[in-house]
CSV table of C-alpha atoms in Angstrom, one decimal:
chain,number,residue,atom,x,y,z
A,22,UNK,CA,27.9,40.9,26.8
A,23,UNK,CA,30.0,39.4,29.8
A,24,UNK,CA,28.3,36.9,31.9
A,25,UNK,CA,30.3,37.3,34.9
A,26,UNK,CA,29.3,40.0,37.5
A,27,UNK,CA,31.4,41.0,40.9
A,28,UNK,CA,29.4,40.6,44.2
A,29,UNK,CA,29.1,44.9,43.9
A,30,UNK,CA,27.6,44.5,40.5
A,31,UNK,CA,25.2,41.4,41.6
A,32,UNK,CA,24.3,43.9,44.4
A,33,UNK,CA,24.0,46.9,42.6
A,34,UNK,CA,21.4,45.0,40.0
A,35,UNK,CA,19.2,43.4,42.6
A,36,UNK,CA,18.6,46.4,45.0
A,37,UNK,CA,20.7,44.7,47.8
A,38,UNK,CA,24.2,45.0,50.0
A,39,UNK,CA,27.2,43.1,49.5
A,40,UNK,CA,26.8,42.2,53.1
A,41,UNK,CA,23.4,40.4,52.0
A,42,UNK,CA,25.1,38.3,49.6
A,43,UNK,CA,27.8,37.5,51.4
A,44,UNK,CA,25.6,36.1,54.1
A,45,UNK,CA,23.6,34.1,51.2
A,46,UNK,CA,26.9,32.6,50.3
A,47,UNK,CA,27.6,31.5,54.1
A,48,UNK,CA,24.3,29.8,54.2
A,49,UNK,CA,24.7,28.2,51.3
A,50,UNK,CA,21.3,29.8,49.6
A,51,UNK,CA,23.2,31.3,46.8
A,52,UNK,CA,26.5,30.7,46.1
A,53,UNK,CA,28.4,32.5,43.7
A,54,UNK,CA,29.7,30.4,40.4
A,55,UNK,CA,33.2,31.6,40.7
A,56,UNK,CA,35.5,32.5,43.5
A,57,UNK,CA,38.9,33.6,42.9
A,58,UNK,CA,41.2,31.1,44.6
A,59,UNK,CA,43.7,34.1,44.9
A,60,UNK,CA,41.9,37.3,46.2
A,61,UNK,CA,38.5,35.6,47.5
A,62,UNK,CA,36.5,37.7,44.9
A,63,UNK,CA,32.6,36.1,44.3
A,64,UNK,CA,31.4,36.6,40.6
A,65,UNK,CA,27.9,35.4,39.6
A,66,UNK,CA,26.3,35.2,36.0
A,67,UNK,CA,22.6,35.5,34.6
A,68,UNK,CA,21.6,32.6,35.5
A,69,UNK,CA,21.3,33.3,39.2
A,70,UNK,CA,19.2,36.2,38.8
A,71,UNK,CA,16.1,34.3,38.4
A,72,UNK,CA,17.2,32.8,41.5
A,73,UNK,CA,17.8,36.1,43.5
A,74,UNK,CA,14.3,36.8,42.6
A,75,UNK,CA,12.8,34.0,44.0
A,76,UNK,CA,14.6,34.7,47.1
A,77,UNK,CA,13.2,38.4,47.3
A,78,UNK,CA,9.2,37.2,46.4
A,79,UNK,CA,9.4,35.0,49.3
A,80,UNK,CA,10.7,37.3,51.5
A,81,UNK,CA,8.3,40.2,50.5
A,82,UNK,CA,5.6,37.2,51.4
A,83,UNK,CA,7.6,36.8,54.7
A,84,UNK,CA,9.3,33.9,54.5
A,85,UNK,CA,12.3,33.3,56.2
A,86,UNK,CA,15.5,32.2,54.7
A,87,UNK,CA,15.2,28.9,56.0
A,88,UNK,CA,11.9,28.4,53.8
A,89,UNK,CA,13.5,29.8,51.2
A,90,UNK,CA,16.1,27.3,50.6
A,91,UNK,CA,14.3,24.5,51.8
A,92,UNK,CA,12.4,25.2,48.4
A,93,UNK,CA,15.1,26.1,46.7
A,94,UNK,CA,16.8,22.8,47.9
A,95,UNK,CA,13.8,20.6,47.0
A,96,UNK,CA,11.9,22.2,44.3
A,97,UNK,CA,8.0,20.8,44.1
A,98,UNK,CA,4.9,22.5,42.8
A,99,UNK,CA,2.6,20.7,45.6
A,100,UNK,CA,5.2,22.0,48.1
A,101,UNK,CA,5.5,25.7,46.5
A,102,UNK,CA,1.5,25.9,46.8
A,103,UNK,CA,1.7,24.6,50.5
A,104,UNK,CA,4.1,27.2,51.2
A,105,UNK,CA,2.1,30.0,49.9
A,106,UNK,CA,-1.4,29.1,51.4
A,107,UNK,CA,0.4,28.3,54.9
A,108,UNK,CA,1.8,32.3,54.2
A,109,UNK,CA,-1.9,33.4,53.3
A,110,UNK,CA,-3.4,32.0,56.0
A,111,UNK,CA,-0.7,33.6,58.7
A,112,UNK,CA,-1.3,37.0,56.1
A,113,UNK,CA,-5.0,37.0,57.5
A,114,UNK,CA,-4.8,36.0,61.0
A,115,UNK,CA,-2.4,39.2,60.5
A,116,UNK,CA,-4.5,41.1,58.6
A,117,UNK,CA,-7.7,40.4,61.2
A,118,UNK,CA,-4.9,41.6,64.3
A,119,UNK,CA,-4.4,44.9,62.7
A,120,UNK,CA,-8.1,45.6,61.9
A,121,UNK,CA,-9.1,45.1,65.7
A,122,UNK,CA,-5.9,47.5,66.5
A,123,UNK,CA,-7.2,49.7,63.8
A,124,UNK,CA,-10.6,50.1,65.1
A,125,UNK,CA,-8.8,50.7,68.4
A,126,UNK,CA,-7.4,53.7,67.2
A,127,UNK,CA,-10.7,54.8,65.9
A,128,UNK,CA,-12.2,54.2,69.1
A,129,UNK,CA,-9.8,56.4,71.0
A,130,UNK,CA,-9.6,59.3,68.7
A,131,UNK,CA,-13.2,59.3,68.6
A,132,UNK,CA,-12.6,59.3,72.5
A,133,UNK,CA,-10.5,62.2,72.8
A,134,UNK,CA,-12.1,64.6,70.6
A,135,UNK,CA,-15.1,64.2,72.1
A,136,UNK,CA,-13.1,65.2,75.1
A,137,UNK,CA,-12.1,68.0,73.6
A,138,UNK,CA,-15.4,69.4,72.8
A,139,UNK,CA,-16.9,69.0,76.6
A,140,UNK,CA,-17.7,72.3,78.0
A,141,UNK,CA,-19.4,71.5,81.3
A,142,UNK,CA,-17.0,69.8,84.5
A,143,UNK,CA,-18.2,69.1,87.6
A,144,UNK,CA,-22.3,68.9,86.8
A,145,UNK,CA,-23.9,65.7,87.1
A,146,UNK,CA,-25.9,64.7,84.9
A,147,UNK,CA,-27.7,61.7,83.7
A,148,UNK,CA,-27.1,59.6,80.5
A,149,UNK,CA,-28.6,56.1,78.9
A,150,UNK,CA,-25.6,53.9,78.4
A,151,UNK,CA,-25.8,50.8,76.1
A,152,UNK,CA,-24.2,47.7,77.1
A,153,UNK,CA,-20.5,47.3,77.4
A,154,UNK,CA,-18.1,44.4,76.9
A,155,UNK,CA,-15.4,43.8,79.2
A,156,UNK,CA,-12.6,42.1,80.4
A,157,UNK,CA,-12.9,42.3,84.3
A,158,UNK,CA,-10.7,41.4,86.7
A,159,UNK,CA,-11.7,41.8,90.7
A,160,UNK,CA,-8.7,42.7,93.1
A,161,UNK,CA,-8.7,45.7,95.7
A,162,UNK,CA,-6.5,48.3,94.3
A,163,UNK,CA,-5.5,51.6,96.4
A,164,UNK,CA,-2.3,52.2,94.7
A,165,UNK,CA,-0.8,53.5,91.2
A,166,UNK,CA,1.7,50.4,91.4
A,167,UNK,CA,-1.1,48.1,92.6
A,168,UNK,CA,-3.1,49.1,88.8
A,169,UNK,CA,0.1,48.7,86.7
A,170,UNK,CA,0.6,45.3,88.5
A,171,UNK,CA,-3.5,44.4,88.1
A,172,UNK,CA,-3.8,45.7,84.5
A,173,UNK,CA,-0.6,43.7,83.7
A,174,UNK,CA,-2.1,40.5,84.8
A,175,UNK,CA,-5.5,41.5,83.4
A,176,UNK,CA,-3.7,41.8,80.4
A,177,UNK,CA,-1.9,38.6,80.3
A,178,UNK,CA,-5.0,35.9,81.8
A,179,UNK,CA,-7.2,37.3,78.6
A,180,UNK,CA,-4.3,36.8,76.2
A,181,UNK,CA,-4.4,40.6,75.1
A,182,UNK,CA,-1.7,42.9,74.2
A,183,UNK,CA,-1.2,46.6,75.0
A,184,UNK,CA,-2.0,48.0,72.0
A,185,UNK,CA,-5.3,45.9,71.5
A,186,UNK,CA,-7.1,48.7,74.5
A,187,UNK,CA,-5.5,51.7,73.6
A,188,UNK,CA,-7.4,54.1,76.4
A,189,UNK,CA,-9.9,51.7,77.1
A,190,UNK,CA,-8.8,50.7,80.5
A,191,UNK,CA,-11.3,51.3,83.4
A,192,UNK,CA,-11.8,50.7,87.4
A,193,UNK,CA,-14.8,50.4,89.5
A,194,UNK,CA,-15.7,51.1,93.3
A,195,UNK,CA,-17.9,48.6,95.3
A,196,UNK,CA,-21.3,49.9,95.4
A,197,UNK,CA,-20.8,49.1,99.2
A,198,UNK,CA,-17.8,51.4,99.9
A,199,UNK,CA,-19.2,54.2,97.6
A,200,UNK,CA,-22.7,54.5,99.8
A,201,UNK,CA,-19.8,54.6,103.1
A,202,UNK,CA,-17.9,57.5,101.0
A,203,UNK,CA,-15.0,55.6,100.3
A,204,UNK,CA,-13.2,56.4,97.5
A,205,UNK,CA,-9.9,55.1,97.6
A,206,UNK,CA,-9.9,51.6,97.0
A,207,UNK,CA,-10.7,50.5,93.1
A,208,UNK,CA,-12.5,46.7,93.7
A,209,UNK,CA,-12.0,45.8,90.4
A,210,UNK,CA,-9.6,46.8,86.6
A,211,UNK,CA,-11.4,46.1,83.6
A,212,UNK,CA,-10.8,46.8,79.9
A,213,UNK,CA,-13.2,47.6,77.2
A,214,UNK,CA,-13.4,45.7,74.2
A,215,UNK,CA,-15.4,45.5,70.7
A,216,UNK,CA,-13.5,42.0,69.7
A,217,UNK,CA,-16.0,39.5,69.7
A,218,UNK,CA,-13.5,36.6,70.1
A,219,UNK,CA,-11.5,37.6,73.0
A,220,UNK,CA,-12.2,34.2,75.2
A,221,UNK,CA,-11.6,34.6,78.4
A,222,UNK,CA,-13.7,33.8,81.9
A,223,UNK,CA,-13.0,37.6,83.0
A,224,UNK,CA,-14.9,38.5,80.0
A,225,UNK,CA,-18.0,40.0,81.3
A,226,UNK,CA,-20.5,43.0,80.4
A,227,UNK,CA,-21.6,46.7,81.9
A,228,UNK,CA,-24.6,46.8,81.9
A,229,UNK,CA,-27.5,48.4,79.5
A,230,UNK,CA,-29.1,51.3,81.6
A,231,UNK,CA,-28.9,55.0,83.3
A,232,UNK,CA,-25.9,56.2,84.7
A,233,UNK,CA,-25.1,58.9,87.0
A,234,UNK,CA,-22.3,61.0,85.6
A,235,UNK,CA,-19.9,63.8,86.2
A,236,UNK,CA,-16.7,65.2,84.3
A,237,UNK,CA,-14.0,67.0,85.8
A,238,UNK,CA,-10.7,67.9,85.4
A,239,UNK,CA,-8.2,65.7,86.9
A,240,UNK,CA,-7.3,62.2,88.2
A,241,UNK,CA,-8.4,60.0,91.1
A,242,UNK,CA,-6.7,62.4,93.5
A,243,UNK,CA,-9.5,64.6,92.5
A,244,UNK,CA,-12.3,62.2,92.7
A,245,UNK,CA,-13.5,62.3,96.3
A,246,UNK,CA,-15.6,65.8,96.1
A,247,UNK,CA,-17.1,64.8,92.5
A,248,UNK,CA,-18.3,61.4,94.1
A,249,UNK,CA,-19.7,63.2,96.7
A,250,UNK,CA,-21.4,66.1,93.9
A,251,UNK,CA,-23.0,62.5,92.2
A,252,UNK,CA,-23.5,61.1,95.6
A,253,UNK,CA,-26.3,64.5,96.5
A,254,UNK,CA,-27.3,64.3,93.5
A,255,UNK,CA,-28.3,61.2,93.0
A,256,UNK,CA,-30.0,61.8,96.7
A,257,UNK,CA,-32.1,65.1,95.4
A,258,UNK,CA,-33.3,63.2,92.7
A,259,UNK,CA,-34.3,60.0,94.5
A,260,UNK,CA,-32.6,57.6,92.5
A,261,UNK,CA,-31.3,54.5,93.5
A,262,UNK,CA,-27.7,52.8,92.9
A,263,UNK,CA,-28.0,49.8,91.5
A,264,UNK,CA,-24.3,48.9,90.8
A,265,UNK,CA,-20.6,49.3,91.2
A,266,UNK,CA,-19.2,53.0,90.2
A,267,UNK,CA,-17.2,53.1,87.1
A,268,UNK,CA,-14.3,55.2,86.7
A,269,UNK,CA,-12.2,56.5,83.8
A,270,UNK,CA,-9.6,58.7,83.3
A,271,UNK,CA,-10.0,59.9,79.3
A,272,UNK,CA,-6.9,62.0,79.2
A,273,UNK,CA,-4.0,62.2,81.1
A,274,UNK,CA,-0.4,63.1,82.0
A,275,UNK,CA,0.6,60.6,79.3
A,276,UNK,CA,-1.3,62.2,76.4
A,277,UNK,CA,-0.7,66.0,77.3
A,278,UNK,CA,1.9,67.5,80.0
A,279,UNK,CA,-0.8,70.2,80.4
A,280,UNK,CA,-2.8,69.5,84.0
A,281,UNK,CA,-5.6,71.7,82.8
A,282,UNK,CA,-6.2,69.4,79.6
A,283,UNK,CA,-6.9,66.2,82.1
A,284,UNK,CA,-10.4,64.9,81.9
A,285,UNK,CA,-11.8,61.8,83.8
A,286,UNK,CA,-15.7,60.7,83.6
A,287,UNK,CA,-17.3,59.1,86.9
A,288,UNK,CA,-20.4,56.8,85.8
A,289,UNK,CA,-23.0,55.4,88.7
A,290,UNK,CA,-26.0,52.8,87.3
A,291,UNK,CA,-29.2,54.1,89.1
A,292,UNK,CA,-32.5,53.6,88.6
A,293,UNK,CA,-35.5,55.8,89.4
């Protein structure tokens, strides 16, 4: 059996593109062990396979290429093992990333299908509410490009990432301006989150208690008249508010194009 096989053939064998080993060749991680001086053909033999498969483990571990043929370069044991618990180690951190993005997505299906099965908007009503961890951040918002700018610097001073608060973005009016029927200026952005090692000094808590609440169709546009439907109601009861007003919109024009499929909740902390 021939021990010389053209670049296509090497290709073909190892599930890869010319293109691939052509690169290897300029970067001196494999080089073939024969060019023809007259067309520029590469040919490579058996023992170079062994090689190539080395080269595709480490990259299946995520290596990159410069790894690669620093070990292939300077071959050691103590150095292969260094290399592979250094990959482990990033593997977790990985691994631990995509388990709190996970439980994101949990969180917010959960979210919306509860949505989904809510039958009763616009009728206060009152609920116990277990204590909430946050990332807060306090700055006067009246605008939608005021709470893209906020939640982006939220974002960034507790080192979080988009995807790690998947719907759990929230805002809050000053117990002050709500009791002078002021609805259109957020005092504060926060996000909610089950990590318990986001470190941050915005990281704060909602508190453990009963909340005022209220679901209706809509966005903060349609807020004032279901602030004032809490407002009575909190009033008729005698109830006291004990805290800033908590607002979040649950589903939006960026999940459904439908407006009749919009749900936001409104949550007061009272006490009787």
């Amino acid at each position: 059996m021939k021990n010389r096989f053209s670049i296509g053939e090497m290709a073909k064998l190892h599930n890869t593109t010319i293109k691939t080993l052509r690169y290897y060749d300029e970067i001196d991680l494999l080089k073939p062990v024969h060019t023809d001086s007259n067309n520029g053909y590469r040919y490579y033999s058996t023992e170079q396979f062994e090689q190539v498969n080395t080269i595709n483990y480490l990259k299946e571990l995520g290596f990159s290429l410069k790894e690669i043929k620093r070990h292939l370069d300077h071959r050691d044991i103590n150095g292969f093992l260094h290399l592979l618990e250094e990959q482990q180690r990033l593997t977790e951190v990985k691994i631990k990333e995509l388990e709190q993005i996970n439980r994101r997505f949990q969180h917010r299906i959960k979210d919306i299908k509860l949505a989904q099965e809510i039958k009763e908007l616009e009728v206060p009503f009152i609920k116990e509410i277990k204590e909430r961890k946050i990332v807060r951040l306090m700055e006067k918002i009246s605008s939608e490009p005021q709470l893209e700018v906020s939640l982006r610097q939220l974002e960034n001073s507790s080192n979080m990432n988009s995807s790690i608060f998947i719907g759990g973005v929230g805002l809050t009016i000053s117990i002050r301006d709500l009791l002078n029927n002021k609805f259109n200026e957020y005092n504060s952005i926060f996000i909610l989150v089950e990590e318990d090692d986001i470190q941050s000094p915005l990281v704060t808590t909602l508190p453990e208690g009963k909340y005022a609440c209220i679901y209706y169709n809509g966005n903060h546009n349609n807020s004032p008249v279901q602030y004032k439907s809490l407002l009575n109601c909190i009033k008729d009861n005698g109830f006291q508010i004990i805290g800033d007003t908590i607002e979040r919109t649950i589903i939006d024009h960026y999940i459904s194009e439908r407006k009749e499929d919009y749900l936001t909740e409104i949550q007061i902390p009272i006490k009787c």
